[in-house]
PDB file of C-alpha atoms in Angstrom:
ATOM      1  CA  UNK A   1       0.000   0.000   0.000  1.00 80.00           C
ATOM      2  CA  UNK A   2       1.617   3.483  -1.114  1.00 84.00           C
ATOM      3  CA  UNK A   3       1.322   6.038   1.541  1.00 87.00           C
ATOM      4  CA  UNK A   4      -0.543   9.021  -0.711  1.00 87.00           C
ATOM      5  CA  UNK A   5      -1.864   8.148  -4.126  1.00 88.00           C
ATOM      6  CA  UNK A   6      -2.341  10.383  -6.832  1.00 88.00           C
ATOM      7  CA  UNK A   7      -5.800  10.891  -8.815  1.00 92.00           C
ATOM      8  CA  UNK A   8      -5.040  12.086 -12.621  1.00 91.00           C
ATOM      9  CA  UNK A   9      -8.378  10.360 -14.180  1.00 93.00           C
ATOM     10  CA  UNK A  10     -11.189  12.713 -13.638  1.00 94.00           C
ATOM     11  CA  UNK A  11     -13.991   9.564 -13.462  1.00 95.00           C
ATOM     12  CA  UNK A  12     -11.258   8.031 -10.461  1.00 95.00           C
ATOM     13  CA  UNK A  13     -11.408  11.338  -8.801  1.00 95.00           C
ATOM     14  CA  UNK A  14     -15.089  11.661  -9.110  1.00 95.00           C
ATOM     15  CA  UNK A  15     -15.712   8.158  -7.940  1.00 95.00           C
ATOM     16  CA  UNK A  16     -13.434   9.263  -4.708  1.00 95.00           C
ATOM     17  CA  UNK A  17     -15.790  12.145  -4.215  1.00 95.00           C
ATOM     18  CA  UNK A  18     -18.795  10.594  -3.557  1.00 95.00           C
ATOM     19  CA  UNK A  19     -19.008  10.236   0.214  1.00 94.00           C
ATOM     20  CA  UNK A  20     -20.122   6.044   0.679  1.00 94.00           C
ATOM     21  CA  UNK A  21     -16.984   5.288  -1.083  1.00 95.00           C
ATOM     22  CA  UNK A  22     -14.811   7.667   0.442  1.00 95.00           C
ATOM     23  CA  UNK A  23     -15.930   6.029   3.394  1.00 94.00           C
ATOM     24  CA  UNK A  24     -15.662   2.783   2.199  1.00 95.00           C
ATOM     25  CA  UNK A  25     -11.916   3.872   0.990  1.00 94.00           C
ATOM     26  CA  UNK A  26     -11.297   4.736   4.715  1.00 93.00           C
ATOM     27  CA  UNK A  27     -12.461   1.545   5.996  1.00 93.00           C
ATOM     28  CA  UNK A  28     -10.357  -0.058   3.739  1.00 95.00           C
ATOM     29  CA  UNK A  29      -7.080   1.201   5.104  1.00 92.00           C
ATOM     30  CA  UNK A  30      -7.010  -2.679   6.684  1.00 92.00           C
ATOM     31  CA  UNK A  31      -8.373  -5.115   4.378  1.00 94.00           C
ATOM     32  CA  UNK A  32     -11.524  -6.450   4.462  1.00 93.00           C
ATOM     33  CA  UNK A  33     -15.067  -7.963   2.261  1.00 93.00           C
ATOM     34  CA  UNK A  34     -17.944  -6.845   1.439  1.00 93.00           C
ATOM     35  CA  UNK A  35     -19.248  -8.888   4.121  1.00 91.00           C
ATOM     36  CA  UNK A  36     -16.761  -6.644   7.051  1.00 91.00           C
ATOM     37  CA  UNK A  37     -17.695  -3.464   4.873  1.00 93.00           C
ATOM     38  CA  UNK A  38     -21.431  -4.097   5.068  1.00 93.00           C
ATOM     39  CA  UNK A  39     -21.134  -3.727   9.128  1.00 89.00           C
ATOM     40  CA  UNK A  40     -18.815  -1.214   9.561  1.00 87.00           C
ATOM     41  CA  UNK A  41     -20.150   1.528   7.583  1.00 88.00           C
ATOM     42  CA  UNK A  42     -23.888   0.069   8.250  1.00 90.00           C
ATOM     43  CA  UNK A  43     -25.101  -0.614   4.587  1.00 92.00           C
ATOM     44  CA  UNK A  44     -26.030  -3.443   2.505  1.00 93.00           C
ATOM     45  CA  UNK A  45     -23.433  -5.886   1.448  1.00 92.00           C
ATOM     46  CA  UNK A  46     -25.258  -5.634  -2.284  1.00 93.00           C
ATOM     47  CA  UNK A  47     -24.795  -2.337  -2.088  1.00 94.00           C
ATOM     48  CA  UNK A  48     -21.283  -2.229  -0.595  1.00 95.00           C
ATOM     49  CA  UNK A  49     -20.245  -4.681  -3.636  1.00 94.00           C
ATOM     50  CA  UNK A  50     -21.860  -2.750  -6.221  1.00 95.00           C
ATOM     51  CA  UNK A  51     -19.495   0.523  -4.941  1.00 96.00           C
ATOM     52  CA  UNK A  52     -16.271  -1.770  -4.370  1.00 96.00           C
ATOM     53  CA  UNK A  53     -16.681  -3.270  -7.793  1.00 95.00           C
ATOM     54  CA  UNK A  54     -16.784   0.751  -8.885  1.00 96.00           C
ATOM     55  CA  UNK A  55     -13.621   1.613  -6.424  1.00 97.00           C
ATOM     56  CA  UNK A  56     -12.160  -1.417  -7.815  1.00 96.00           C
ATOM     57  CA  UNK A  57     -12.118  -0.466 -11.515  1.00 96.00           C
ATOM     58  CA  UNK A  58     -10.616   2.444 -11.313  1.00 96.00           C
ATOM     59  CA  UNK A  59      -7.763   0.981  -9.094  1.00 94.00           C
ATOM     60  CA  UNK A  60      -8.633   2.732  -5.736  1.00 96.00           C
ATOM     61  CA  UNK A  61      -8.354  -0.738  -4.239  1.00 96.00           C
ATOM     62  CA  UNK A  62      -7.552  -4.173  -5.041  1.00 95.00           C
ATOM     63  CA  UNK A  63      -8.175  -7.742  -4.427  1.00 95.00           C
ATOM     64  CA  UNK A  64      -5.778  -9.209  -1.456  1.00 94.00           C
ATOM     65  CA  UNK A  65      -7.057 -12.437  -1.149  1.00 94.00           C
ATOM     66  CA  UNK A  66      -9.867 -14.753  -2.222  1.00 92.00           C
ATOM     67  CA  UNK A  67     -11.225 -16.960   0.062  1.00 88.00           C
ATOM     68  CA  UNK A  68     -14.102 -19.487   0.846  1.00 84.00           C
ATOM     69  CA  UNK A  69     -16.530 -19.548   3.134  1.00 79.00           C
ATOM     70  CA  UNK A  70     -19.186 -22.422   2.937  1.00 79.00           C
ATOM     71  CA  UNK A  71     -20.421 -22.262  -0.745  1.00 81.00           C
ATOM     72  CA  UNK A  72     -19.454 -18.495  -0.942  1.00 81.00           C
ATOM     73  CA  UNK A  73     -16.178 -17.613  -2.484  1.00 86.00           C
ATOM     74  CA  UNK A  74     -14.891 -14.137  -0.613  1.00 89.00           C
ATOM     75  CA  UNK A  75     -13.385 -11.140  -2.007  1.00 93.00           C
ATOM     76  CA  UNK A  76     -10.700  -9.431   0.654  1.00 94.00           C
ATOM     77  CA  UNK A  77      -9.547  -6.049  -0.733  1.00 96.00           C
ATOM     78  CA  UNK A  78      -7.705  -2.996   0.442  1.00 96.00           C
ATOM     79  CA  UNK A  79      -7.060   0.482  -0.626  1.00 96.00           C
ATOM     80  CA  UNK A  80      -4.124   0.868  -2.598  1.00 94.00           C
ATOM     81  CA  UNK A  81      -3.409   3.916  -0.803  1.00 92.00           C
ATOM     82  CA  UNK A  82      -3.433   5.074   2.795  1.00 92.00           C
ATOM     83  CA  UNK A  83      -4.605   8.537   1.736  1.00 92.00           C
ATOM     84  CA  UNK A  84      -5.473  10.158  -1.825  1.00 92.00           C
ATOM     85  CA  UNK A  85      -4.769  13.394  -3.366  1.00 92.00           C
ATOM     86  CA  UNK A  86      -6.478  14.522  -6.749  1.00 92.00           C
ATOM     87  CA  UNK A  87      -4.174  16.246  -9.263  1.00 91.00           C
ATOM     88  CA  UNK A  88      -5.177  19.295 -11.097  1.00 91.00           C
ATOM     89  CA  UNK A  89      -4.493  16.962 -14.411  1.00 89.00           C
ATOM     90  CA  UNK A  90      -8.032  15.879 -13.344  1.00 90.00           C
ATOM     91  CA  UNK A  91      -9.453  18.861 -14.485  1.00 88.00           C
ATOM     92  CA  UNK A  92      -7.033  19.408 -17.089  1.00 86.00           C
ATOM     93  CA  UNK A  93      -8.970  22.143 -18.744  1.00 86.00           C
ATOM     94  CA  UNK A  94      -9.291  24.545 -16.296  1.00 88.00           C
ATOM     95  CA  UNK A  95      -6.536  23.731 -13.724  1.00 88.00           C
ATOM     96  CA  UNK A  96      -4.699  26.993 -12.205  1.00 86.00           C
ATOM     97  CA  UNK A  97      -1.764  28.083 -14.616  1.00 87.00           C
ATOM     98  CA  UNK A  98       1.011  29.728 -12.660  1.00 88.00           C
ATOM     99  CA  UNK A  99       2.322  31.555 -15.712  1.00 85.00           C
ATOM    100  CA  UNK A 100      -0.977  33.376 -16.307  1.00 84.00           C
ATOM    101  CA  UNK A 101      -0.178  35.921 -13.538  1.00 78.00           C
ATOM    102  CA  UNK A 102       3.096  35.500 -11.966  1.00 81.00           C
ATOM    103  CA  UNK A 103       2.563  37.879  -9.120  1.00 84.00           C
ATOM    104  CA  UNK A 104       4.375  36.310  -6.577  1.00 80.00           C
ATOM    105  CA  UNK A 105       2.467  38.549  -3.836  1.00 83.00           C
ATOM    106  CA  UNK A 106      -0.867  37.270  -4.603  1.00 88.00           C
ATOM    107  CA  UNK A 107      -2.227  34.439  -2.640  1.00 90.00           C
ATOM    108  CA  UNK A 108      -4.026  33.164  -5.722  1.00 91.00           C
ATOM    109  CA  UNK A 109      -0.626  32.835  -8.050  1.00 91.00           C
ATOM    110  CA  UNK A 110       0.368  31.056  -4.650  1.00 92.00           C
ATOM    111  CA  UNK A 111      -2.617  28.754  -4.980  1.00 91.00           C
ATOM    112  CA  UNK A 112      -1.510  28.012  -8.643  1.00 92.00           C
ATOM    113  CA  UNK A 113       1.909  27.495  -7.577  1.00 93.00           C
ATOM    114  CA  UNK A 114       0.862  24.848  -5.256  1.00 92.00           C
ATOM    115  CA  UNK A 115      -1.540  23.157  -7.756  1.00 92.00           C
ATOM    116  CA  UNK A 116       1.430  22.971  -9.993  1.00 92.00           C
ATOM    117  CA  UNK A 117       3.533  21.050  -7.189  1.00 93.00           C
ATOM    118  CA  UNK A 118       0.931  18.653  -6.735  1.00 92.00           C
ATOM    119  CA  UNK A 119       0.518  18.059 -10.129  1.00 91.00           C
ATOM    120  CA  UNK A 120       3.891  17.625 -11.236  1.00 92.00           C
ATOM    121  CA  UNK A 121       5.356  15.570  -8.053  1.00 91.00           C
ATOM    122  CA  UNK A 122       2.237  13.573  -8.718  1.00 88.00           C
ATOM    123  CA  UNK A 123       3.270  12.897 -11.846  1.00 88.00           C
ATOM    124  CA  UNK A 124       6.630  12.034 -10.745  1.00 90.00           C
ATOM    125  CA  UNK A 125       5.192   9.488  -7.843  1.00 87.00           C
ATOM    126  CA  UNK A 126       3.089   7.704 -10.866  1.00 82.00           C
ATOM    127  CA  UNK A 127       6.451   6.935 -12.981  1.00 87.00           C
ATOM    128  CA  UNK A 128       8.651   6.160 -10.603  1.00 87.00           C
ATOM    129  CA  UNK A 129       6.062   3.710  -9.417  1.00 82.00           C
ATOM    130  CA  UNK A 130       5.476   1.932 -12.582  1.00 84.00           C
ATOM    131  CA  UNK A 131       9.121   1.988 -13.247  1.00 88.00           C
ATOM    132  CA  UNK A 132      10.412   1.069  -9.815  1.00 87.00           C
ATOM    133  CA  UNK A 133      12.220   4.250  -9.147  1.00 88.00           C
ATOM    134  CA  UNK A 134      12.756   6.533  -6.271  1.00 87.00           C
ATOM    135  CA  UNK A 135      12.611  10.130  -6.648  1.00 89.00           C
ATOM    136  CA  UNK A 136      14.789  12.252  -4.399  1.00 88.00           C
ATOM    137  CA  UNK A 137      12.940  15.199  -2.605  1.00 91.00           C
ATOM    138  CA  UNK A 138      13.432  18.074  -0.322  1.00 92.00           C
ATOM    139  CA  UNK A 139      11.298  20.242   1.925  1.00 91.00           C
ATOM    140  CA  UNK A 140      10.591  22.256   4.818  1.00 90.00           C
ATOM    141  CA  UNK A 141       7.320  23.125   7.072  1.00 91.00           C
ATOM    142  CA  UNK A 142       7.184  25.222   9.693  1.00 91.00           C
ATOM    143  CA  UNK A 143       5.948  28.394  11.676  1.00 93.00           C
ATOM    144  CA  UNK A 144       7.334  31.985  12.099  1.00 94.00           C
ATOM    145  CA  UNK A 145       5.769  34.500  13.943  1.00 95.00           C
ATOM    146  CA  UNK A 146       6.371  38.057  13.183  1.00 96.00           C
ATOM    147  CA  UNK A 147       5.904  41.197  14.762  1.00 96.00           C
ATOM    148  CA  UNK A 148       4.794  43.192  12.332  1.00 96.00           C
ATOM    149  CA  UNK A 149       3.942  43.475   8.596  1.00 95.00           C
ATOM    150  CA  UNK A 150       7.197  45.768   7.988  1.00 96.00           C
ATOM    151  CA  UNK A 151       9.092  42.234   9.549  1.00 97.00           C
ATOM    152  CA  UNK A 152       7.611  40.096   7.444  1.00 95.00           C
ATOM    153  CA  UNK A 153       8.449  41.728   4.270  1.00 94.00           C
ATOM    154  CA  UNK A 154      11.773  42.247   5.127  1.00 96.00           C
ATOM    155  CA  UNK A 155      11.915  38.883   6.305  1.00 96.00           C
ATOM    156  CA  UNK A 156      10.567  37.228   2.464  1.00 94.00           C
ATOM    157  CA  UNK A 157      13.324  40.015   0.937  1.00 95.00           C
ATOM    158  CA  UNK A 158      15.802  38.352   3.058  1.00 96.00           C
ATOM    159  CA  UNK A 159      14.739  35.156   2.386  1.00 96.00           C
ATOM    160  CA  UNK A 160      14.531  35.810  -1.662  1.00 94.00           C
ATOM    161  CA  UNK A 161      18.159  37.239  -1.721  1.00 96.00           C
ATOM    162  CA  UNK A 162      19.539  34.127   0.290  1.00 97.00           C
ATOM    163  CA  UNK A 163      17.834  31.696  -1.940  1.00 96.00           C
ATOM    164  CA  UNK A 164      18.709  33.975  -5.109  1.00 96.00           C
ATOM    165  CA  UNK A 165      22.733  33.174  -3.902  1.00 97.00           C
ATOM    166  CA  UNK A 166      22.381  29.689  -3.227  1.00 96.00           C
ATOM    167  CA  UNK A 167      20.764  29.278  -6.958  1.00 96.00           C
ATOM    168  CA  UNK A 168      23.577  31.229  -8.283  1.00 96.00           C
ATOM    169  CA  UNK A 169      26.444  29.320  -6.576  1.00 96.00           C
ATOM    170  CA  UNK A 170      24.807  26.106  -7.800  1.00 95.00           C
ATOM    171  CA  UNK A 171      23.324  26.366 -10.475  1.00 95.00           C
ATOM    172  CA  UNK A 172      25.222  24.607 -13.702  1.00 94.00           C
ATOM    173  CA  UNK A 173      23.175  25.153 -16.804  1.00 91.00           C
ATOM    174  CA  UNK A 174      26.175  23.510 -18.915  1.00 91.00           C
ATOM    175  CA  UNK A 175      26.307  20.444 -16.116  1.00 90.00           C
ATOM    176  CA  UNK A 176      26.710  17.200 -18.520  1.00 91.00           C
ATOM    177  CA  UNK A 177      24.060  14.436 -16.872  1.00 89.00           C
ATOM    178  CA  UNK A 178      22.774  17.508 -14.912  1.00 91.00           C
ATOM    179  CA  UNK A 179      19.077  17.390 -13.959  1.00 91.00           C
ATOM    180  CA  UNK A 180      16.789  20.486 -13.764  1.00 92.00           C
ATOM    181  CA  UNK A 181      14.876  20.921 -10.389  1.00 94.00           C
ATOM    182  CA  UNK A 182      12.111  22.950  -9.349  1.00 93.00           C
ATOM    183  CA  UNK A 183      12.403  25.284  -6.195  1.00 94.00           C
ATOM    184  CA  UNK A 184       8.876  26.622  -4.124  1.00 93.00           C
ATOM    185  CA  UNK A 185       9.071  28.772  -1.287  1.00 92.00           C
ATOM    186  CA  UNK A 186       5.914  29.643  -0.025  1.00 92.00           C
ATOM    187  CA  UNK A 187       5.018  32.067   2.980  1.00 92.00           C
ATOM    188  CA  UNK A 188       1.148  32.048   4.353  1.00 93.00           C
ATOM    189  CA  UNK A 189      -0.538  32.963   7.409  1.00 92.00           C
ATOM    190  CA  UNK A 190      -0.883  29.472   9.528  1.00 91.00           C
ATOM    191  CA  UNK A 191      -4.767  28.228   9.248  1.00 88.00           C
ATOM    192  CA  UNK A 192      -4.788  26.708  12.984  1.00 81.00           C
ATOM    193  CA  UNK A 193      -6.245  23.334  13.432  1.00 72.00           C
ATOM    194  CA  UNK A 194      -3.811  22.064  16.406  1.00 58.00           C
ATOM    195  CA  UNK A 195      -2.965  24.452  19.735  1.00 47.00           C
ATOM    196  CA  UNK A 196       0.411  22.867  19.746  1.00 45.00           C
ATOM    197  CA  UNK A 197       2.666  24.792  17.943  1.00 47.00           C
ATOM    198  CA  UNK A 198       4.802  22.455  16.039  1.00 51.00           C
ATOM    199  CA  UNK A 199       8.359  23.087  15.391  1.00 50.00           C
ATOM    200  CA  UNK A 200      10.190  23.383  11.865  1.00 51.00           C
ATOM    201  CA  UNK A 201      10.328  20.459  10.093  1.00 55.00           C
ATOM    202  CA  UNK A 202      12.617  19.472   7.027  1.00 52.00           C
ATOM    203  CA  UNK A 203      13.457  16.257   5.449  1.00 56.00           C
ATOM    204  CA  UNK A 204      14.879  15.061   1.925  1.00 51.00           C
ATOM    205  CA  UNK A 205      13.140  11.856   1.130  1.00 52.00           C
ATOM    206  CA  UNK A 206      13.892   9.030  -1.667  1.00 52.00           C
ATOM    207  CA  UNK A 207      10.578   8.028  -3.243  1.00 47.00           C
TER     208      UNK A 207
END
């Protein structure tokens, strides 16, 4: 089971929307039948077949084991993910274009920015996974509090000129084998959902 999946198809991510089988999808973080399913989430088991057989062919979970019970053969299954995220590529059309406004003071070029990460490291989670790859990756979460508006902005000027040296001192456009990477820095007021303040994080992970 991967830890996050990523939703390109747009009839995957709309099958993930409807609310029985994203709670069926929860429930199926441990594996289980129709059978289990039926009496956890208090429905049917015809029912609860008829929306795993819809999870199950668009790869949202998949058969573990098939066993018998009596004169019934069982179907155990599990999510193929622990948790999912839908890519913008699922609504290819209209998904948010960072280059269509690249204000890098306005919390909606932020927003595309963000879309864009999700889409592309998506992307990059879906091939290395077919290919049996690992994709090395850097980042960094945490909280700063400032004093004042006047701080923050000379904080982010601070922070731009520090990140604009460390791009110039290593960046090798001429590099043979070199490989192009994308850098995000983002700064955002904190939307609180825990009272614990949690300290910086940072990690560079092989996926």
């Amino acid at each position: 089971m991967l830890e996050v999946a990523v939703i390109e198809d747009p009839s995957a991510a709309v099958v993930s929307l409807d609310p029985i089988r994203a709670r069926l999808l929860a429930s199926l973080a441990d594996p289980g039948s129709a059978t289990m399913l039926a009496a956890r989430v208090g429905l049917p088991r015809q029912k609860v077949n008829y929306h795993l057989r819809t999870l199950e062919q668009h790869g949202l979970i998949q058969l573990v084991e098939e066993r018998r019970k009596g004169n019934v053969m069982e179907r155990v299954l599990r999510a193929t993910a622990a948790s999912y995220v839908i890519s913008p590529t699922a609504l290819a059309a209209v998904q948010p274009d960072p280059y269509r406004s690249p204000d890098r003071l306005s919390a909606f070029w932020l927003l595309a920015v963000a879309a864009r990460l999700v889409r592309d490291v998506g992307q990059l989670i879906v091939g290395a996974t077919k290919a049996g790859k690992r994709i090395a990756t850097f980042a960094m979460d945490g909280e700063i509090r400032f004093a004042s508006a006047g701080d923050r902005a000379a904080f982010a000027e601070e922070l731009a000129h520090a990140v604009a040296g460390l791009v110039a001192k290593y960046h090798d456009v001429d590099a043979p084998g070199g490989r192009d990477h994308r850098l995000v820095v983002a700064i955002h007021p904190t939307v609180k959902t825990d009272p614990i303040d949690a300290p910086v994080q940072t990690g560079t992970k092989e996926l």
